[in-house]
Amino acid sequence: HKDSKKKKIAEYIERDATVNKRQREYRSSRKKRKKDRASTEKIPRVTNRKALKRDSNIKDKLQRSEWKTLRHDSKTDPQHNNKRTPKHDSKLEN
């Protein structure tokens, strides 16, 4: 009877150890995954509000200048500047 009890206790201890090991592995893998995600996405976290504002302003300026160049391109580029020509052509044909 005592032997069976000892056996049971040993089994419990073993099971406990495997569970703990599994949990440890799982936790470490989660940490690794988190790190990997952080390294791939690279989202700059700016707590400094002034810096945040400055960045957004720069972004706005960039977008504005891009938009300007886009508009400029559309004025100079004949492919983009043919919005009115088809109707005009049809009138000429008639």
mmCIF file of C-alpha atoms in Angstrom:
data_model
loop_
_atom_site.group_PDB
_atom_site.id
_atom_site.type_symbol
_atom_site.label_atom_id
_atom_site.label_comp_id
_atom_site.label_asym_id
_atom_site.label_seq_id
_atom_site.Cartn_x
_atom_site.Cartn_y
_atom_site.Cartn_z
ATOM 1 C CA HIS A 1 0.000 0.000 0.000
ATOM 2 C CA LYS A 2 2.766 2.431 0.901
ATOM 3 C CA ASP A 3 4.519 1.708 -2.397
ATOM 4 C CA SER A 4 1.404 2.547 -4.400
ATOM 5 C CA LYS A 5 1.056 5.780 -2.449
ATOM 6 C CA LYS A 6 4.694 6.677 -3.167
ATOM 7 C CA LYS A 7 4.146 5.801 -6.817
ATOM 8 C CA LYS A 8 1.102 8.063 -6.963
ATOM 9 C CA ILE A 9 3.008 10.923 -5.348
ATOM 10 C CA ALA A 10 5.854 10.426 -7.811
ATOM 11 C CA GLU A 11 3.362 10.497 -10.704
ATOM 12 C CA TYR A 12 1.807 13.694 -9.377
ATOM 13 C CA ILE A 13 5.212 15.323 -9.023
ATOM 14 C CA GLU A 14 6.142 14.247 -12.529
ATOM 15 C CA ARG A 15 2.887 15.509 -13.965
ATOM 16 C CA ASP A 16 3.331 18.782 -12.111
ATOM 17 C CA ALA A 17 6.818 19.143 -13.541
ATOM 18 C CA THR A 18 5.653 18.530 -17.113
ATOM 19 C CA VAL A 19 2.783 20.996 -16.714
ATOM 20 C CA ASN A 20 5.122 23.615 -15.302
ATOM 21 C CA LYS A 21 7.572 22.983 -18.121
ATOM 22 C CA ARG A 22 4.831 23.323 -20.710
ATOM 23 C CA GLN A 23 3.626 26.549 -19.138
ATOM 24 C CA ARG A 24 7.165 27.922 -19.044
ATOM 25 C CA GLU A 25 7.692 27.074 -22.707
ATOM 26 C CA TYR A 26 4.365 28.612 -23.642
ATOM 27 C CA ARG A 27 5.152 31.802 -21.754
ATOM 28 C CA SER A 28 8.602 32.140 -23.272
ATOM 29 C CA SER A 29 7.228 31.499 -26.762
ATOM 30 C CA ARG A 30 4.580 34.157 -26.181
ATOM 31 C CA LYS A 31 7.270 36.594 -25.099
ATOM 32 C CA LYS A 32 9.273 35.730 -28.202
ATOM 33 C CA ARG A 33 6.240 36.204 -30.424
ATOM 34 C CA LYS A 34 5.576 39.556 -28.820
ATOM 35 C CA LYS A 35 9.176 40.608 -29.414
ATOM 36 C CA ASP A 36 9.037 39.452 -33.022
ATOM 37 C CA ARG A 37 5.822 41.375 -33.572
ATOM 38 C CA ALA A 38 7.333 44.479 -32.031
ATOM 39 C CA SER A 39 10.415 44.228 -34.238
ATOM 40 C CA THR A 40 8.393 43.713 -37.424
ATOM 41 C CA GLU A 41 5.798 46.446 -36.940
ATOM 42 C CA LYS A 42 8.076 49.111 -35.451
ATOM 43 C CA ILE A 43 5.392 51.543 -34.392
ATOM 44 C CA PRO A 44 7.151 54.500 -32.817
ATOM 45 C CA ARG A 45 5.444 55.275 -29.548
ATOM 46 C CA VAL A 46 5.791 58.970 -28.906
ATOM 47 C CA THR A 47 4.829 60.067 -25.444
ATOM 48 C CA ASN A 48 6.182 63.538 -26.058
ATOM 49 C CA ARG A 49 3.198 65.552 -27.253
ATOM 50 C CA LYS A 50 5.289 68.273 -28.870
ATOM 51 C CA ALA A 51 7.173 65.691 -30.906
ATOM 52 C CA LEU A 52 3.887 64.047 -31.867
ATOM 53 C CA LYS A 53 2.470 67.360 -33.034
ATOM 54 C CA ARG A 54 5.615 68.150 -34.990
ATOM 55 C CA ASP A 55 5.568 64.751 -36.682
ATOM 56 C CA SER A 56 1.934 65.113 -37.671
ATOM 57 C CA ASN A 57 2.618 68.616 -38.993
ATOM 58 C CA ILE A 58 5.504 67.307 -41.071
ATOM 59 C CA LYS A 59 3.239 64.562 -42.365
ATOM 60 C CA ASP A 60 0.558 67.095 -43.280
ATOM 61 C CA LYS A 61 3.102 69.263 -45.058
ATOM 62 C CA LEU A 62 4.423 66.264 -46.936
ATOM 63 C CA GLN A 63 0.942 65.248 -47.983
ATOM 64 C CA ARG A 64 0.165 68.790 -49.003
ATOM 65 C CA SER A 65 3.307 69.082 -51.107
ATOM 66 C CA GLU A 66 2.628 65.682 -52.636
ATOM 67 C CA TRP A 67 -0.886 66.811 -53.422
ATOM 68 C CA LYS A 68 0.508 69.979 -55.007
ATOM 69 C CA THR A 69 2.872 67.981 -57.204
ATOM 70 C CA LEU A 70 0.027 65.659 -58.089
ATOM 71 C CA ARG A 71 -2.157 68.567 -59.111
ATOM 72 C CA HIS A 72 0.711 70.094 -61.005
ATOM 73 C CA ASP A 73 1.314 66.818 -62.798
ATOM 74 C CA SER A 74 -2.338 66.574 -63.735
ATOM 75 C CA LYS A 75 -2.130 70.067 -65.250
ATOM 76 C CA THR A 76 0.965 69.295 -67.301
ATOM 77 C CA ASP A 77 0.345 65.625 -68.052
ATOM 78 C CA PRO A 78 -1.972 65.337 -71.077
ATOM 79 C CA GLN A 79 -3.187 61.915 -69.982
ATOM 80 C CA HIS A 80 -4.720 63.385 -66.832
ATOM 81 C CA ASN A 81 -5.864 66.566 -68.461
ATOM 82 C CA ASN A 82 -8.365 65.041 -70.872
ATOM 83 C CA LYS A 83 -11.407 65.214 -68.648
ATOM 84 C CA ARG A 84 -13.262 67.597 -70.956
ATOM 85 C CA THR A 85 -11.864 66.508 -74.302
ATOM 86 C CA PRO A 86 -14.140 63.532 -75.100
ATOM 87 C CA LYS A 87 -17.329 65.621 -74.913
ATOM 88 C CA HIS A 88 -15.628 68.311 -76.930
ATOM 89 C CA ASP A 89 -14.660 65.764 -79.578
ATOM 90 C CA SER A 90 -18.197 64.438 -79.828
ATOM 91 C CA LYS A 91 -19.464 67.986 -80.356
ATOM 92 C CA LEU A 92 -16.926 68.510 -83.104
ATOM 93 C CA GLU A 93 -18.013 65.331 -84.855
ATOM 94 C CA ASN A 94 -21.725 66.241 -84.808
#
